Short mmCIF file of C-alpha atoms and ligand atoms in Angstrom, two decimals:
data_model
loop_
_atom_site.label_atom_id
_atom_site.label_comp_id
_atom_site.label_asym_id
_atom_site.label_seq_id
_atom_site.Cartn_x
_atom_site.Cartn_y
_atom_site.Cartn_z
CA MET A 1 341.08 24.43 97.71
CA GLY A 2 344.31 23.09 96.27
CA ALA A 3 346.21 20.04 97.44
CA ASP A 4 347.74 19.76 100.92
CA TYR A 5 350.61 22.26 101.08
CA ARG A 6 352.77 19.85 103.12
CA ALA A 7 352.54 17.12 100.52
CA SER A 8 355.60 16.29 98.48
CA MET A 9 356.14 18.82 95.74
CA ARG A 10 358.84 17.23 93.62
CA ILE A 11 358.83 18.15 89.96
CA SER A 12 358.31 14.96 87.98
CA ASP A 13 357.97 16.17 84.38
CA VAL A 14 358.90 19.21 82.31
CA ARG A 15 357.67 19.68 78.73
CA VAL A 16 358.07 22.43 76.17
CA VAL A 17 355.25 22.97 73.70
CA VAL A 18 355.66 25.23 70.67
CA CYS A 19 352.40 26.01 68.88
CA SER A 20 351.10 28.51 66.37
CA PRO A 21 347.39 29.26 66.71
CA GLY A 22 347.59 32.48 64.67
CA ARG A 23 351.15 33.19 65.85
CA ASN A 24 353.92 31.26 67.60
CA TYR A 25 353.95 30.68 71.36
CA VAL A 26 356.40 28.71 73.50
CA THR A 27 354.85 27.20 76.62
CA LEU A 28 356.56 25.39 79.46
CA VAL A 29 354.56 22.77 81.34
CA VAL A 30 355.88 21.71 84.75
CA GLU A 31 354.21 18.80 86.52
CA THR A 32 354.68 17.70 90.12
CA GLU A 33 354.61 14.09 91.25
CA ASP A 34 351.18 14.62 92.79
CA GLY A 35 349.81 15.81 89.46
CA ILE A 36 349.77 19.60 89.82
CA ILE A 37 350.52 21.39 86.58
CA GLY A 38 352.14 24.81 86.31
CA ILE A 39 352.57 26.71 83.04
CA GLY A 40 354.94 29.43 81.93
CA ASP A 41 355.37 31.57 78.81
CA ALA A 42 358.74 31.41 77.02
CA THR A 43 357.79 33.11 73.75
CA LEU A 44 360.56 35.18 72.17
CA ASN A 45 359.26 36.62 68.93
CA GLY A 46 361.15 35.30 65.91
CA ARG A 47 363.57 33.25 68.07
CA GLU A 48 361.11 30.76 69.58
CA LEU A 49 363.06 27.57 68.98
CA ALA A 50 366.20 28.93 70.62
CA VAL A 51 364.32 29.30 73.91
CA ALA A 52 362.56 25.96 73.45
CA ALA A 53 365.94 24.24 73.04
CA TYR A 54 367.42 26.10 76.03
CA LEU A 55 364.52 24.88 78.12
CA SER A 56 364.34 21.30 76.97
CA GLU A 57 368.08 20.67 76.56
CA HIS A 58 369.51 22.67 79.45
CA LEU A 59 366.90 23.52 82.10
CA ALA A 60 364.49 20.58 82.10
CA PRO A 61 367.11 18.08 83.35
CA LEU A 62 367.89 20.45 86.25
CA LEU A 63 364.26 20.75 87.29
CA VAL A 64 363.14 17.15 87.56
CA GLY A 65 363.32 16.12 91.22
CA ARG A 66 363.47 19.71 92.60
CA ASP A 67 360.94 20.95 95.14
CA ALA A 68 358.50 23.13 93.16
CA ARG A 69 357.94 25.35 96.21
CA ARG A 70 361.53 26.64 96.20
CA ILE A 71 360.85 29.38 93.68
CA THR A 72 363.60 31.82 94.63
CA ASP A 73 366.16 29.08 95.10
CA THR A 74 365.31 27.69 91.65
CA TRP A 75 365.66 31.17 90.14
CA GLU A 76 369.08 31.62 91.76
CA TYR A 77 370.14 28.15 90.68
CA LEU A 78 369.22 28.78 87.05
CA TYR A 79 370.57 32.35 86.92
CA ARG A 80 373.71 32.33 89.08
CA GLY A 81 374.29 28.65 88.63
CA SER A 82 374.67 28.78 84.86
CA TYR A 83 377.73 31.11 84.83
CA TRP A 84 376.44 32.51 81.46
CA ARG A 85 373.98 35.12 82.66
CA ARG A 86 371.39 37.39 81.11
CA GLY A 87 370.31 37.70 77.49
CA PRO A 88 366.84 37.29 76.00
CA VAL A 89 367.02 33.53 75.42
CA THR A 90 368.29 32.67 78.89
CA MET A 91 365.97 35.06 80.68
CA ALA A 92 362.85 34.03 78.73
CA ALA A 93 363.60 30.43 79.65
CA ILE A 94 364.13 31.25 83.34
CA ALA A 95 360.97 33.38 83.26
CA ALA A 96 358.91 30.44 82.04
CA VAL A 97 360.18 28.22 84.85
CA ASP A 98 359.57 30.92 87.44
CA VAL A 99 356.01 31.66 86.29
CA ALA A 100 355.17 27.95 86.16
CA LEU A 101 356.34 27.57 89.77
CA TRP A 102 354.22 30.54 90.92
CA ASP A 103 351.28 28.93 89.12
CA ILE A 104 351.89 25.67 90.99
CA LEU A 105 352.20 27.46 94.33
CA GLY A 106 348.90 29.24 93.70
CA LYS A 107 347.17 26.00 92.80
CA VAL A 108 348.59 24.21 95.83
CA THR A 109 347.55 26.95 98.24
CA GLY A 110 344.24 27.67 96.50
CA GLN A 111 345.22 31.33 95.95
CA PRO A 112 345.46 33.52 92.85
CA VAL A 113 349.08 34.55 92.30
CA HIS A 114 348.42 38.21 93.20
CA GLN A 115 347.35 37.05 96.66
CA LEU A 116 350.71 35.35 97.11
CA LEU A 117 352.43 38.60 96.12
CA GLY A 118 350.88 40.46 99.03
CA GLY A 119 347.37 40.90 97.70
CA ALA A 120 345.76 43.43 95.37
CA VAL A 121 346.47 47.10 96.00
CA ARG A 122 344.02 48.16 93.28
CA ASP A 123 340.73 46.83 91.95
CA GLY A 124 341.79 46.71 88.31
CA VAL A 125 344.72 47.36 86.01
CA MET A 126 344.42 50.30 83.63
CA ALA A 127 345.26 49.09 80.13
CA TYR A 128 346.22 50.81 76.90
CA THR A 129 345.80 49.36 73.46
CA HIS A 130 346.99 50.20 69.94
CA ALA A 131 345.33 52.52 67.46
CA SER A 132 346.86 52.74 64.01
CA GLY A 133 346.08 54.01 60.55
CA ARG A 134 347.43 54.31 57.05
CA ASP A 135 346.53 57.98 57.30
CA LEU A 136 345.24 60.35 59.97
CA ASP A 137 341.56 59.70 59.20
CA GLU A 138 342.04 55.98 59.60
CA LEU A 139 344.06 56.51 62.79
CA GLU A 140 341.33 58.73 64.22
CA ALA A 141 338.68 56.10 63.46
CA SER A 142 340.78 53.37 65.08
CA PHE A 143 341.40 55.57 68.13
CA ALA A 144 337.69 56.34 68.46
CA ALA A 145 336.80 52.64 68.23
CA HIS A 146 339.10 51.86 71.16
CA LEU A 147 337.59 54.64 73.24
CA ASP A 148 334.18 53.10 72.49
CA GLU A 149 335.48 49.79 73.81
CA GLY A 150 336.19 51.54 77.10
CA TYR A 151 339.92 52.26 76.93
CA LEU A 152 341.16 55.26 78.89
CA ALA A 153 344.62 55.10 77.32
CA VAL A 154 345.50 54.50 73.67
CA ARG A 155 348.80 54.26 71.79
CA ALA A 156 348.75 55.96 68.38
CA GLN A 157 350.89 54.91 65.38
CA CYS A 158 350.40 56.13 61.83
CA ALA A 159 351.96 55.65 58.41
CA VAL A 160 354.43 58.43 57.69
CA PRO A 161 354.21 60.26 54.34
CA GLY A 162 357.20 59.33 52.19
CA LEU A 163 357.77 55.94 53.86
CA ASP A 164 356.19 52.77 52.41
CA THR A 165 355.85 50.82 55.65
CA VAL A 166 356.50 51.75 59.26
CA TYR A 167 356.35 50.08 62.65
CA GLY A 168 352.90 49.72 64.16
CA VAL A 169 350.82 50.03 60.99
CA GLY A 170 349.49 46.98 59.18
CA ALA A 171 348.70 46.85 55.49
CA ARG A 172 345.13 45.99 56.53
CA GLY A 173 343.71 46.21 60.02
CA ASP A 174 345.60 44.80 62.98
CA TYR A 175 349.37 45.01 63.05
CA GLU A 176 351.23 41.79 63.80
CA PRO A 177 354.93 42.47 63.30
CA ALA A 178 356.26 38.91 62.93
CA SER A 179 355.46 37.47 59.54
CA GLY A 180 357.02 35.74 56.61
CA GLU A 181 359.35 32.80 56.14
CA LEU A 182 362.05 35.45 55.83
CA PRO A 183 362.03 38.97 57.35
CA ASP A 184 359.89 41.67 55.75
CA GLU A 185 361.71 44.92 55.18
CA GLU A 186 360.26 48.19 56.46
CA THR A 187 361.42 51.67 55.54
CA TRP A 188 362.71 54.50 57.67
CA GLU A 189 363.85 58.10 57.47
CA THR A 190 363.96 60.04 60.72
CA ALA A 191 363.41 63.45 59.10
CA HIS A 192 360.08 62.30 57.60
CA TYR A 193 358.97 60.91 60.94
CA LEU A 194 359.92 63.96 63.01
CA GLU A 195 358.12 66.20 60.56
CA PHE A 196 354.91 64.21 60.85
CA VAL A 197 354.42 63.06 64.46
CA PRO A 198 353.77 66.35 66.31
CA GLY A 199 350.89 67.17 63.92
CA MET A 200 349.44 63.72 64.43
CA MET A 201 349.39 64.18 68.21
CA ALA A 202 347.97 67.69 67.87
CA ARG A 203 345.10 66.28 65.87
CA LEU A 204 344.34 63.47 68.32
CA ARG A 205 344.42 65.83 71.31
CA GLN A 206 342.16 68.26 69.45
CA THR A 207 339.68 65.56 68.42
CA PHE A 208 339.56 63.52 71.62
CA GLY A 209 339.98 66.19 74.27
CA PRO A 210 342.18 66.67 77.31
CA THR A 211 341.55 63.58 79.43
CA VAL A 212 342.36 60.53 77.30
CA HIS A 213 345.86 59.17 77.90
CA LEU A 214 347.89 59.48 74.69
CA LEU A 215 350.87 57.17 74.09
CA HIS A 216 353.29 56.75 71.22
CA ASP A 217 356.08 54.26 70.45
CA ALA A 218 359.15 55.57 68.59
CA HIS A 219 360.47 51.98 68.57
CA HIS A 220 364.17 52.67 69.20
CA ARG A 221 364.82 54.75 66.09
CA LEU A 222 366.07 58.18 67.12
CA THR A 223 369.35 59.61 68.31
CA PRO A 224 369.24 61.16 71.80
CA ILE A 225 369.08 64.71 70.51
CA GLU A 226 366.39 63.86 67.94
CA ALA A 227 364.41 62.27 70.75
CA GLY A 228 364.84 65.38 72.88
CA ARG A 229 363.54 67.49 70.03
CA LEU A 230 360.52 65.20 69.51
CA GLY A 231 359.74 65.15 73.24
CA ALA A 232 359.82 68.95 73.34
CA ALA A 233 357.58 69.20 70.27
CA LEU A 234 355.06 66.86 71.92
CA GLU A 235 354.89 68.75 75.23
CA PRO A 236 351.78 70.78 74.28
CA TYR A 237 349.84 67.52 73.79
CA ARG A 238 350.64 66.20 77.31
CA MET A 239 351.59 62.67 76.34
CA PHE A 240 351.18 59.88 78.86
CA TRP A 241 354.51 58.66 77.48
CA LEU A 242 356.90 58.58 74.59
CA GLU A 243 358.15 55.01 74.35
CA ASP A 244 361.55 53.69 73.28
CA PRO A 245 362.84 56.94 71.78
CA THR A 246 366.39 55.57 71.27
CA PRO A 247 367.99 52.11 71.00
CA ALA A 248 367.48 50.78 74.51
CA GLU A 249 370.89 49.30 75.25
CA ASP A 250 372.39 52.80 75.59
CA GLN A 251 371.20 53.84 79.03
CA THR A 252 373.09 57.16 79.13
CA ALA A 253 371.25 58.35 76.01
CA PHE A 254 368.33 59.08 78.31
CA ARG A 255 370.33 61.66 80.23
CA ILE A 256 370.48 63.75 77.06
CA ILE A 257 366.79 63.27 76.27
CA ARG A 258 365.88 64.28 79.83
CA GLN A 259 367.82 67.50 79.52
CA HIS A 260 365.59 68.59 76.65
CA THR A 261 362.04 67.58 77.45
CA THR A 262 359.44 67.01 80.15
CA THR A 263 357.52 64.51 78.01
CA PRO A 264 357.43 61.31 80.15
CA LEU A 265 359.68 58.54 78.85
CA ALA A 266 359.09 54.77 78.84
CA VAL A 267 361.55 52.02 77.96
CA GLY A 268 362.29 48.39 78.75
CA GLU A 269 360.48 45.90 76.53
CA VAL A 270 363.79 44.48 75.31
CA PHE A 271 365.41 44.41 78.75
CA ASN A 272 366.04 41.09 80.49
CA THR A 273 367.45 42.01 83.90
CA VAL A 274 367.75 44.86 86.37
CA TRP A 275 371.26 45.41 85.00
CA ASP A 276 369.74 46.71 81.77
CA CYS A 277 367.90 49.49 83.57
CA HIS A 278 369.48 50.25 86.93
CA GLU A 279 371.14 53.44 85.66
CA LEU A 280 367.92 54.57 84.00
CA ILE A 281 366.04 54.07 87.25
CA THR A 282 368.52 55.31 89.82
CA ASN A 283 369.29 58.45 87.77
CA ARG A 284 365.56 59.07 87.26
CA TRP A 285 366.08 59.30 83.50
CA ILE A 286 362.79 57.49 82.79
CA ASP A 287 359.23 57.60 84.09
CA TYR A 288 358.02 54.10 83.19
CA ILE A 289 359.82 50.75 83.14
CA ARG A 290 358.38 48.40 80.53
CA CYS A 291 359.95 44.98 81.04
CA ALA A 292 357.80 41.92 80.37
CA VAL A 293 357.39 39.09 82.87
CA SER A 294 358.12 36.65 80.03
CA HIS A 295 361.39 38.29 78.97
CA ALA A 296 362.83 39.57 82.25
CA GLY A 297 363.18 36.47 84.38
CA GLY A 298 359.58 36.01 85.48
CA ILE A 299 357.67 37.34 88.46
CA THR A 300 360.60 36.79 90.84
CA HIS A 301 362.96 39.07 88.95
CA LEU A 302 360.49 41.61 87.59
CA ARG A 303 359.19 42.41 91.02
CA ARG A 304 362.73 43.24 92.09
CA ILE A 305 363.03 45.62 89.14
CA TYR A 306 359.70 47.16 90.13
CA ALA A 307 360.82 47.54 93.74
CA LEU A 308 363.94 49.41 92.65
CA ALA A 309 361.80 51.58 90.38
CA GLU A 310 359.38 52.35 93.20
CA THR A 311 362.21 53.74 95.31
CA TYR A 312 363.06 56.23 92.54
CA GLY A 313 359.53 57.28 91.60
CA VAL A 314 359.47 55.25 88.38
CA ARG A 315 356.17 53.56 87.54
CA THR A 316 355.50 50.31 85.71
CA GLY A 317 354.18 50.02 82.16
CA ALA A 318 354.57 46.35 81.35
CA HIS A 319 355.04 45.19 77.79
CA GLY A 320 351.95 43.32 76.64
CA PRO A 321 352.04 42.71 72.87
CA SER A 322 350.57 39.64 71.22
CA ASP A 323 353.95 37.93 71.47
CA VAL A 324 353.52 37.75 75.25
CA SER A 325 351.19 34.72 75.43
CA PRO A 326 347.99 34.70 77.51
CA ILE A 327 350.05 32.96 80.23
CA GLY A 328 352.54 35.82 80.25
CA HIS A 329 349.70 38.34 80.25
CA ALA A 330 348.02 36.73 83.21
CA ALA A 331 351.31 36.66 85.14
CA THR A 332 351.86 40.34 84.38
CA LEU A 333 348.37 41.26 85.52
CA HIS A 334 348.81 39.48 88.84
CA LEU A 335 351.97 41.51 89.43
CA ASP A 336 350.30 44.74 88.24
CA LEU A 337 347.54 44.24 90.81
CA ALA A 338 350.01 43.82 93.64
CA VAL A 339 352.66 46.54 93.12
CA PRO A 340 352.18 50.06 94.50
CA ASN A 341 354.02 51.81 91.63
CA PHE A 342 351.87 50.41 88.82
CA GLY A 343 351.44 52.85 85.92
CA VAL A 344 349.69 51.23 82.97
CA GLN A 345 349.54 47.86 81.23
CA GLU A 346 349.81 47.30 77.49
CA ARG A 347 347.13 45.12 75.92
CA MET A 348 347.25 43.93 72.33
CA GLN A 349 344.68 41.38 71.20
CA HIS A 350 345.98 37.91 70.39
CA PRO A 351 345.16 36.57 66.95
CA ALA A 352 342.06 34.43 66.44
CA GLY A 353 342.86 30.82 67.33
CA THR A 354 344.78 31.70 70.50
CA GLU A 355 341.68 31.17 72.64
CA GLU A 356 341.36 27.59 71.41
CA VAL A 357 344.67 26.82 73.13
CA PHE A 358 344.78 29.20 76.11
CA ARG A 359 341.68 29.84 78.23
CA THR A 360 342.02 32.67 80.73
CA GLY A 361 339.86 34.32 83.37
CA ILE A 362 341.04 37.78 82.26
CA SER A 363 338.28 40.39 82.14
CA PHE A 364 338.22 43.94 80.73
CA ASP A 365 335.75 46.48 82.09
CA ASP A 366 335.68 50.24 81.58
CA GLY A 367 339.38 50.42 80.76
CA TYR A 368 340.58 48.07 83.50
CA LEU A 369 341.88 44.50 83.23
CA HIS A 370 341.68 41.83 85.92
CA PRO A 371 343.31 38.37 85.82
CA GLY A 372 340.51 36.68 87.81
CA THR A 373 340.63 34.93 91.17
CA ALA A 374 341.14 31.28 90.23
CA PRO A 375 344.07 29.61 92.03
CA GLY A 376 347.45 30.18 90.36
CA LEU A 377 347.56 32.21 87.16
CA GLY A 378 344.01 31.31 86.18
CA VAL A 379 345.01 30.07 82.71
CA VAL A 380 344.25 26.64 81.24
CA PHE A 381 346.63 25.45 78.52
CA ASP A 382 345.05 22.86 76.22
CA GLU A 383 347.93 20.71 74.98
CA GLU A 384 345.73 18.70 72.61
CA ALA A 385 344.50 21.88 70.96
CA ALA A 386 348.09 23.18 70.78
CA ALA A 387 349.11 20.06 68.84
CA ARG A 388 346.71 21.07 66.06
CA PHE A 389 348.74 24.27 65.43
CA PRO A 390 352.36 23.38 64.60
CA TYR A 391 355.20 25.92 64.74
CA GLN A 392 355.71 28.14 61.71
CA ARG A 393 358.94 30.03 61.17
CA ARG A 394 358.35 33.77 61.49
CA TYR A 395 360.67 36.76 61.62
CA LEU A 396 360.36 40.29 62.89
CA PRO A 397 360.96 42.85 60.15
CA VAL A 398 364.26 44.49 59.32
CA ASN A 399 364.36 48.24 58.83
CA ARG A 400 366.19 50.06 56.02
CA ARG A 401 366.71 53.75 55.39
CA LEU A 402 365.86 55.14 51.97
CA ASP A 403 369.57 54.85 51.04
CA GLY A 404 369.38 51.09 51.71
CA SER A 405 371.35 51.00 54.97
CA VAL A 406 370.02 48.98 57.90
CA HIS A 407 368.43 51.04 60.67
CA ASP A 408 367.19 50.04 64.13
CA TRP A 409 363.79 48.37 63.93
O1 LIG B 501 358.21 41.32 69.23
C1 LIG B 501 358.33 42.70 69.10
C2 LIG B 501 357.12 43.36 69.69
O2 LIG B 501 356.91 42.87 70.97
C3 LIG B 501 357.25 44.85 69.76
O3 LIG B 501 357.51 45.36 68.50
C4 LIG B 501 355.97 45.45 70.30
O4 LIG B 501 357.01 47.57 70.59
C5 LIG B 501 356.12 46.81 70.86
C6 LIG B 501 355.12 47.24 71.82
O5 LIG B 501 355.30 48.31 72.37
O6 LIG B 501 354.16 46.51 72.04
MG1 LIG B 502 357.17 49.10 72.07
#
């Protein structure tokens, strides 16, 4: 059992730790005066130090002395109280505070966070992972390997003939998009991509049969009508979803895509608040909402987005790349377990080294993830280990068309 729930719960210390065990992570550590520690993920890929500064310079002074149990009040104070609302930096910082407070509440009450959210409504969380290849043979081998691991759902990305580098495909093995002291440049030409992708999906459906869930990420690169055309071309292969077909800030683009295809649509990894997606949800222009706990204001805000989505028949498909730290992953899984309109959860392996710093109770069996039943999030953050892996500047790539102009990445 945790400490006595009636005991004083004043926050006495707030620290921000930036570490790089294989990639950068920003972690918030919140400590109460009776020694309970809560942790939150504030990692924003390629912009880590902006969130770290927001937390340590602007939020930490507001937190010391507050009652750690007042989670919603703290969220309101940090969101409404700042006047400057929304945006990835602000909302990643608020998310870290929120998740740390849920972690503390779980530890104090002796309950895993999903119990505090109303309890599990499923036994496990269906996960998808990433298959990729420099050609179709390599993609097929990668896809098969993930099925062997037990996955029931797999996202497929492949190099496109005529383009040197594309999103989702590493030069060797696993794809980790952030790299380099300065941004790498990837190449793009929509015509090449649209020519290639339907054949790739046809081949995977043919090879792996009718039941595996097939996903694909277009990573914000198409116009609405191009996306409609791609969705229609993919209909015979019964995709689980087509992700991020167009740049996500244009919500009304999805009305056009919807008019042209029944391929299910997923979007949201770059969203920070319900205001980024309320039109998408209430107009039923999407099928899956993909916000991350760590980027969309934490558990407190994401569950409101999910509740709105539930009302309109939209399911969840939370973002879970390696840039969401194990703390963020655990928080997401607790929410996934507890919401009725769960759809699927992304899972990308963290680079080697991450486990030296973050120890989780997350398990994966027969395609399903579970965050464990330890009080709070169930994640231990080893600050001494983190100190051995100092921050390294990393950028996400920039995308250029073959004529040299910058395109959406
Ligand atoms: O930091 C950027 C990544 O999170 C993003 O490129 C991953 O698109 C992504 C996905 O679907 O996991
Ligand atoms: Mg994506």
